[in-house]
One Martini backbone bead per residue (centre of mass of N, CA, C, O) as a GRO file, in nm:
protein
  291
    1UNK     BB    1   0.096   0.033   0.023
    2UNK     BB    2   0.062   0.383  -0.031
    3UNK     BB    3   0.256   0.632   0.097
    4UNK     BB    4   0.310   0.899   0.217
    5UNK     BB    5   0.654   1.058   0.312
    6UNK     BB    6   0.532   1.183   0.534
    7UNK     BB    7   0.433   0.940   0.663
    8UNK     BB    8   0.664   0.750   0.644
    9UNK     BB    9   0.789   0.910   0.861
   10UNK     BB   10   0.603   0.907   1.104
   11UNK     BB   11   0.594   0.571   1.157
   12UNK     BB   12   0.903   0.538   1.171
   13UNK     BB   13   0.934   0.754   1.406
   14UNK     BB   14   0.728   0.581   1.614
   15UNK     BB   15   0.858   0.339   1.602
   16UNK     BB   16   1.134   0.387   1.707
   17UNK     BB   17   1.068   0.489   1.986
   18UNK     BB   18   0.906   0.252   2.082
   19UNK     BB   19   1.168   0.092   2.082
   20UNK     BB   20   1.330   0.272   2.245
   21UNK     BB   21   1.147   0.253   2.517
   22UNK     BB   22   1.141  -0.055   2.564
   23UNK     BB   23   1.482  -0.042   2.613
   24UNK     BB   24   1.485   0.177   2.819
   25UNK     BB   25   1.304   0.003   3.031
   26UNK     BB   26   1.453  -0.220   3.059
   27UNK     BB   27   1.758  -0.104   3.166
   28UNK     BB   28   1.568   0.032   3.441
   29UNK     BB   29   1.492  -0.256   3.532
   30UNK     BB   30   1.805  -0.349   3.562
   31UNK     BB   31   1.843  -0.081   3.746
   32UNK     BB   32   1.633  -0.197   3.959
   33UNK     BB   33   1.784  -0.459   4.055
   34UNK     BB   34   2.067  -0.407   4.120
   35UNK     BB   35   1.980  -0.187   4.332
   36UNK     BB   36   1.851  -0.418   4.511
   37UNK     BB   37   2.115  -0.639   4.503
   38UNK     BB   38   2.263  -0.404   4.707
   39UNK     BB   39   2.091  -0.318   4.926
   40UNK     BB   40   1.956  -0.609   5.010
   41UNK     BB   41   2.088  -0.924   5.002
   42UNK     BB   42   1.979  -1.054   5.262
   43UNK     BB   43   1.693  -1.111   5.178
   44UNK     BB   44   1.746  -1.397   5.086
   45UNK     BB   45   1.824  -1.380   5.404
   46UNK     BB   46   1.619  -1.387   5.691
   47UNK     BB   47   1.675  -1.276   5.998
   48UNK     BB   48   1.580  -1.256   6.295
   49UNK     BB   49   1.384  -1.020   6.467
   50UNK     BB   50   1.498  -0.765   6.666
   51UNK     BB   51   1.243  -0.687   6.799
   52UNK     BB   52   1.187  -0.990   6.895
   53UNK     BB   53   1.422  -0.991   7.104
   54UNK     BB   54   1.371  -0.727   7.254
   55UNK     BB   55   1.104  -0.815   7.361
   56UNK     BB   56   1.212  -1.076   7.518
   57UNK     BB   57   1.465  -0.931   7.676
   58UNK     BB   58   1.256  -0.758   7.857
   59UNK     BB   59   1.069  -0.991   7.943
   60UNK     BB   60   1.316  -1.248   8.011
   61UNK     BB   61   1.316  -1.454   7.743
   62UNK     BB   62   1.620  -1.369   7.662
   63UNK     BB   63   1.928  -1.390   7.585
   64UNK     BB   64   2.251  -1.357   7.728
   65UNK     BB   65   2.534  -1.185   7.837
   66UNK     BB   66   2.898  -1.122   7.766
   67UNK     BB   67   3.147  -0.939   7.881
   68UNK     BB   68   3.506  -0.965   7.715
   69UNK     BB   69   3.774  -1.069   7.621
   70UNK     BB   70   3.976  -1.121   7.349
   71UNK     BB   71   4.055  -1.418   7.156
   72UNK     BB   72   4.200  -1.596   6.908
   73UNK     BB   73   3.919  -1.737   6.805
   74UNK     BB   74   3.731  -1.463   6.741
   75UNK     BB   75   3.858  -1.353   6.463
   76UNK     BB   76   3.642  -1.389   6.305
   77UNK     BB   77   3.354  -1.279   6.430
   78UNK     BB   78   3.449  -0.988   6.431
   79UNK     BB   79   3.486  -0.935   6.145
   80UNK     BB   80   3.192  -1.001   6.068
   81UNK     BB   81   3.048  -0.797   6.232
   82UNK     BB   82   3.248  -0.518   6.123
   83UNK     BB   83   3.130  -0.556   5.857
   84UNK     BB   84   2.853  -0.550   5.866
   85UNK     BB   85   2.816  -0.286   5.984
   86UNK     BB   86   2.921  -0.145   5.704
   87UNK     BB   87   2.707  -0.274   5.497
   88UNK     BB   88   2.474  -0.116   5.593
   89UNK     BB   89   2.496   0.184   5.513
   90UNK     BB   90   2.428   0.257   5.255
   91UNK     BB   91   2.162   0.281   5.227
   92UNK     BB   92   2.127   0.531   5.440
   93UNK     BB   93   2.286   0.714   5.238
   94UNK     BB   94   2.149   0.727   5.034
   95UNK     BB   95   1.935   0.889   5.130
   96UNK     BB   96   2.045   1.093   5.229
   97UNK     BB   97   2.166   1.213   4.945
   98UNK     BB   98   1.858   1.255   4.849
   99UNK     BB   99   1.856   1.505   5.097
  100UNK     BB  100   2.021   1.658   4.921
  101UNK     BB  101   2.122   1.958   4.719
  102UNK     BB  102   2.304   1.771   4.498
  103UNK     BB  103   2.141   1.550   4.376
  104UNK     BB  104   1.872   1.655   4.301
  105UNK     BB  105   2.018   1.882   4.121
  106UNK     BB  106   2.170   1.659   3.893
  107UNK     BB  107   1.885   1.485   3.852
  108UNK     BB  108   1.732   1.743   3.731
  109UNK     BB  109   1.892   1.834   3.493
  110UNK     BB  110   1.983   1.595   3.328
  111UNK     BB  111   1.670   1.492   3.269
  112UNK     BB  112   1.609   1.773   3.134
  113UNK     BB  113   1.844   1.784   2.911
  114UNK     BB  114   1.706   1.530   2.758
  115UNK     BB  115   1.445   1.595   2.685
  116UNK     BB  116   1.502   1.843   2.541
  117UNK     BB  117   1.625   1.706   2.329
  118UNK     BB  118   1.422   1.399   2.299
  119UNK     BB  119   1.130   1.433   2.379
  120UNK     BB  120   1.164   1.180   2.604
  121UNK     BB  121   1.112   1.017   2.882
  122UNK     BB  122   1.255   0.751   2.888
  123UNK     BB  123   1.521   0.896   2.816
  124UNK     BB  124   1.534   1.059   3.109
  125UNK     BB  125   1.526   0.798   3.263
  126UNK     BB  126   1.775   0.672   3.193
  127UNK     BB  127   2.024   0.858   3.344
  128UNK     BB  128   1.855   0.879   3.644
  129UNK     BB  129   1.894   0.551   3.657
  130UNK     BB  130   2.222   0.563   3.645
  131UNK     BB  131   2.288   0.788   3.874
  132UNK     BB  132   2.171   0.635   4.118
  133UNK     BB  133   2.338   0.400   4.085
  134UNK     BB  134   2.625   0.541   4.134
  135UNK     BB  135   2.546   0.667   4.398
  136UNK     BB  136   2.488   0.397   4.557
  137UNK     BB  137   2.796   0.283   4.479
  138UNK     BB  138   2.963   0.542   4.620
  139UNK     BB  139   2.846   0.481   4.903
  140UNK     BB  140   2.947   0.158   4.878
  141UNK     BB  141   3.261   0.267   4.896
  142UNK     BB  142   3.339   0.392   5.129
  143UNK     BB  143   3.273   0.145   5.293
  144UNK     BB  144   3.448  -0.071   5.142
  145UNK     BB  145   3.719   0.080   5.152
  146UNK     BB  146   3.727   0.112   5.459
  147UNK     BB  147   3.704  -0.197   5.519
  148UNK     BB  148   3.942  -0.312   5.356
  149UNK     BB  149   4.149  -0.160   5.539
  150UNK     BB  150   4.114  -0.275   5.824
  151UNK     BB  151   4.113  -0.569   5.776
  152UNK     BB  152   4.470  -0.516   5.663
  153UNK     BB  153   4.528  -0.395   5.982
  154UNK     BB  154   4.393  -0.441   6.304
  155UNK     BB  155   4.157  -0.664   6.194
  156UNK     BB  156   4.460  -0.864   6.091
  157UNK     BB  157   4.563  -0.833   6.461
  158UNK     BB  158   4.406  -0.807   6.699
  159UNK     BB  159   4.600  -0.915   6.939
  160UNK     BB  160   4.832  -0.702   6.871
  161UNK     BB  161   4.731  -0.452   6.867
  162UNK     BB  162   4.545  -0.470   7.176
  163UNK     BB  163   4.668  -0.684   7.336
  164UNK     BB  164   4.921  -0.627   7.592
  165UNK     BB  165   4.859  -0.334   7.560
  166UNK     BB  166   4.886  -0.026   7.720
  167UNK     BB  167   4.576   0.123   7.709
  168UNK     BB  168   4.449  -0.155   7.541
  169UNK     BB  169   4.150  -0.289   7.378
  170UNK     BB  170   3.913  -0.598   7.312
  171UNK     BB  171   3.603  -0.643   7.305
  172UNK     BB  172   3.324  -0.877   7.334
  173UNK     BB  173   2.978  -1.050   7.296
  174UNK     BB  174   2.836  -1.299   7.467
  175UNK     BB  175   2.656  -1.579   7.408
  176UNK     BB  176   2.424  -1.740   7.664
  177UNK     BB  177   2.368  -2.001   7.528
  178UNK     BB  178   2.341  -2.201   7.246
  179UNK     BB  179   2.606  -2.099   7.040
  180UNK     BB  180   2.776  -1.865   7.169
  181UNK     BB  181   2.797  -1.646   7.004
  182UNK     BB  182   2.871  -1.356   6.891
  183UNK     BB  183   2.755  -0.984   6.921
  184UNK     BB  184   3.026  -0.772   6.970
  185UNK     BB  185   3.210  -0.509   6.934
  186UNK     BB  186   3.535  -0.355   7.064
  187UNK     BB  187   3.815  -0.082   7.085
  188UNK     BB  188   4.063   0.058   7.270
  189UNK     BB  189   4.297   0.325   7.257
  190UNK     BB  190   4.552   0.567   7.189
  191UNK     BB  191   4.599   0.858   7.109
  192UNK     BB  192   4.717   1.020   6.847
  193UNK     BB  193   4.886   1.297   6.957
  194UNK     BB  194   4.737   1.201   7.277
  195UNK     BB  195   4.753   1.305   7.589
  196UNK     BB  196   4.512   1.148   7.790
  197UNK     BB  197   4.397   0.977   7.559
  198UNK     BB  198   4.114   0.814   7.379
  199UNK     BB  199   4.015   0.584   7.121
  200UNK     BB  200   3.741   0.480   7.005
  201UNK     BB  201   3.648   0.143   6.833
  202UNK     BB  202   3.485  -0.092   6.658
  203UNK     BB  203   3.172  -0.069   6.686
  204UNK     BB  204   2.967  -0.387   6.681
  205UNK     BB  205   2.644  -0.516   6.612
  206UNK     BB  206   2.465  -0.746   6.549
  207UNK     BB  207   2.174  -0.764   6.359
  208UNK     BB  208   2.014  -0.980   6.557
  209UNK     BB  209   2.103  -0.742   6.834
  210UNK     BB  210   1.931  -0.531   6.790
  211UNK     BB  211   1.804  -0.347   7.061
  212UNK     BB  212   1.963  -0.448   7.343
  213UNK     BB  213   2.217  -0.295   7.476
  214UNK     BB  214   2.545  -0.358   7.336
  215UNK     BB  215   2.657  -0.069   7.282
  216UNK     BB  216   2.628   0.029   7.577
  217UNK     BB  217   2.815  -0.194   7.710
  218UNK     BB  218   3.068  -0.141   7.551
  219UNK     BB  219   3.051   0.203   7.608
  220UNK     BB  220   3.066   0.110   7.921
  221UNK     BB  221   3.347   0.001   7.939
  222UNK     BB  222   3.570   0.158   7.788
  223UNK     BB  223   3.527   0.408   8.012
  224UNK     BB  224   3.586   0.232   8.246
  225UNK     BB  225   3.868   0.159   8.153
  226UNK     BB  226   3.973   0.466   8.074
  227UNK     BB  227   3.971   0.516   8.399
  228UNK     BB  228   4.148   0.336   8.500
  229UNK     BB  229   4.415   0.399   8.318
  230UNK     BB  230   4.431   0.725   8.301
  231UNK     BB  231   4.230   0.915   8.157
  232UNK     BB  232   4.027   1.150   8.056
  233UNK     BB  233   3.981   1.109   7.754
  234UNK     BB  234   3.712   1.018   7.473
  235UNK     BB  235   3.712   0.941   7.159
  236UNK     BB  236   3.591   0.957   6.796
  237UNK     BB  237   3.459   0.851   6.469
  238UNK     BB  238   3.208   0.905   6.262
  239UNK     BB  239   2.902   0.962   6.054
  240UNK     BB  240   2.677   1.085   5.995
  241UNK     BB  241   2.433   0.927   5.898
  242UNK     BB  242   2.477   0.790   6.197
  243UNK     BB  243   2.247   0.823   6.390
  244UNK     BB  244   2.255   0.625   6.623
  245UNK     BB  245   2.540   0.616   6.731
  246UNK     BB  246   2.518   0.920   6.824
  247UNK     BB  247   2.307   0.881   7.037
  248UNK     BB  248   2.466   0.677   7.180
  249UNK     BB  249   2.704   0.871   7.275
  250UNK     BB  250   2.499   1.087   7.372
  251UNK     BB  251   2.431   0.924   7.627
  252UNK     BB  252   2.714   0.909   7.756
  253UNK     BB  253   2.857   1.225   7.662
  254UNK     BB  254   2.893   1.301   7.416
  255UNK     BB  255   3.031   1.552   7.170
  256UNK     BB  256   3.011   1.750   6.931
  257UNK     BB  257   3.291   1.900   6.751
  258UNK     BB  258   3.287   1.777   6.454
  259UNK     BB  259   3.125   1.822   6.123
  260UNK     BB  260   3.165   1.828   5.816
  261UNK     BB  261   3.430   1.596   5.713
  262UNK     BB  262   3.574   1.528   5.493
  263UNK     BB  263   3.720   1.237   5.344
  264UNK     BB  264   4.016   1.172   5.300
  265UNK     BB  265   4.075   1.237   5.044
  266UNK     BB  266   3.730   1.309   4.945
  267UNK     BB  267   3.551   1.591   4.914
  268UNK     BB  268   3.355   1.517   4.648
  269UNK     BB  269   3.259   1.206   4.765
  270UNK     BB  270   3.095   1.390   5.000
  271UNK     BB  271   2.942   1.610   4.811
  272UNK     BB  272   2.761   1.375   4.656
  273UNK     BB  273   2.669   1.175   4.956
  274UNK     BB  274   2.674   1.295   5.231
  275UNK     BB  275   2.928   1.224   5.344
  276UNK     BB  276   3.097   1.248   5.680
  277UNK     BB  277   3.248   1.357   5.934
  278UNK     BB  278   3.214   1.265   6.317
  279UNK     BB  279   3.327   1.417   6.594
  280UNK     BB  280   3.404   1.310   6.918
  281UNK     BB  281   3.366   1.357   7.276
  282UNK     BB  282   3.487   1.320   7.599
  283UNK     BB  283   3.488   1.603   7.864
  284UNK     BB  284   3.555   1.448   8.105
  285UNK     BB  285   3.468   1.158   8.197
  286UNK     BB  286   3.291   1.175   8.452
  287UNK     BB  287   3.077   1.317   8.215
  288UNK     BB  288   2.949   1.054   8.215
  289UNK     BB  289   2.735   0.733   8.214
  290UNK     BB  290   2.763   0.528   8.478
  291UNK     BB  291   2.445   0.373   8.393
   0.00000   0.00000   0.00000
């Protein structure tokens, strides 16, 4: 059947986007299921849930714990709950960095840029759901760069590093009866070119057993030994992100000295995921929470 050339012009061109939205559609569930199984591939193995141990921990029918020192064979379950606890953290600063003003004002321009030039929303989403993958594999490079590094050093020889070192320490938090195993480590030692100091390191508790008031009692174990040693002051570092880790140190006494620290040497990718370092203080220690 014969077309005029203008008509067959615009079948071909309406073809051709149908062809073009369809591969961009597929793309973007590509990349929002990539997405999905970096933010939580845990999902596909679902622990026991922390609310439900932490009712039964209040009700006094919960397993009970005992903070010790750390020993030669603790170390792949410390290193374990240290990794997870790191490993949890890219989702929520994810969050974080799309309600910073830098994320979403450069996907709203790429977007805004993309639509105008090709006149086609799929076009449009497709950059911008290409720049989310990035921004959260971003967030997942900063931690996963810092675990990579920790522990090849520290925490691949955690016995050397902290146990016998005076004025240093490493404990663990084990689960007694069941399989008795690991839920939570902490670490402390002498602040460098800081007399009279000292620096909380590696608080992390088992996924398993959050809710439980473990971290606090990891957190007041290291303050009490920190007095015993004739420290003074007790700092730390955590993430801006990490709202909760914050809240607990600060019902201890600590106070926020300095946040929106860039990343040493990545002032660039702290811009872009809104991840910053934020450093506290407990200065004197006796002004902490001995309860």
């Amino acid at each position: 059947m014969y077309k005029p050339p203008k008509l067959a012009r615009q079948v071909e061109q309406r073809e051709r986007h149908r062809v073009l939205g369809v591969i961009a559609l597929e793309l973007q569930i590509r990349t929002l299921v990539l997405c999905i199984s970096f933010f939580r591939p845990e999902l596909l193995h679902l622990p026991a849930s922390p609310w439900t141990m932490a009712a039964a921990h209040k009700a006094g029918d919960g397993p009970r714990f005992t903070v010790r020192p750390f020993r030669a064979g603790d170390s792949p379950e410390a290193r374990r709950i240290f990794s997870e606890g790191l490993l949890d953290q890219p989702c929520p600063a994810f969050r974080g960095a799309l309600l910073s003003p830098t994320a979403p004002c450069l996907l709203l321009a790429v977007g805004a840029a993309v639509y105008v030039a090709s006149r086609s929303m799929a076009w449009a989403a497709l950059p911008v759901a290409a720049l989310l993958a990035l921004l959260y594999l971003a967030c997942r490079m900063v931690y996963t760069n810092y675990l990579r590094e920790m522990l090849e050093v520290d925490m691949a020889d955690i016995e050397g590093t902290y146990m016998g070192r005076p004025g240093a320490g490493f404990w663990v938090v084990e689960e007694q009866g069941g399989d008795g195993g690991l839920r939570g480590v902490v670490a402390v030692q002498a602040a460098e070119g800081q007399p009279g100091c000292c620096q909380l390191l590696r608080l992390a508790v088992d996924r398993r057993c959050r809710g439980l008031g473990l971290g606090r009692r990891l957190t007041r174990h290291v303050l009490e030994f920190a007095r015993e040693n004739g420290y003074r002051e007790c700092v730390l570092d955590t993430t801006t992100v990490q709202h909760r880790a914050i809240m607990l140190y600060q019902a201890q006494g600590f106070r926020v000295t300095r946040d929106k620290v860039p990343l040493p040497g990545q002032p660039l990718l702290s811009l872009v995921t809104n991840i910053y370092l934020c450093e506290m203080s407990l200065y004197p220690l006796d002004a902490g929470n001995h309860h």
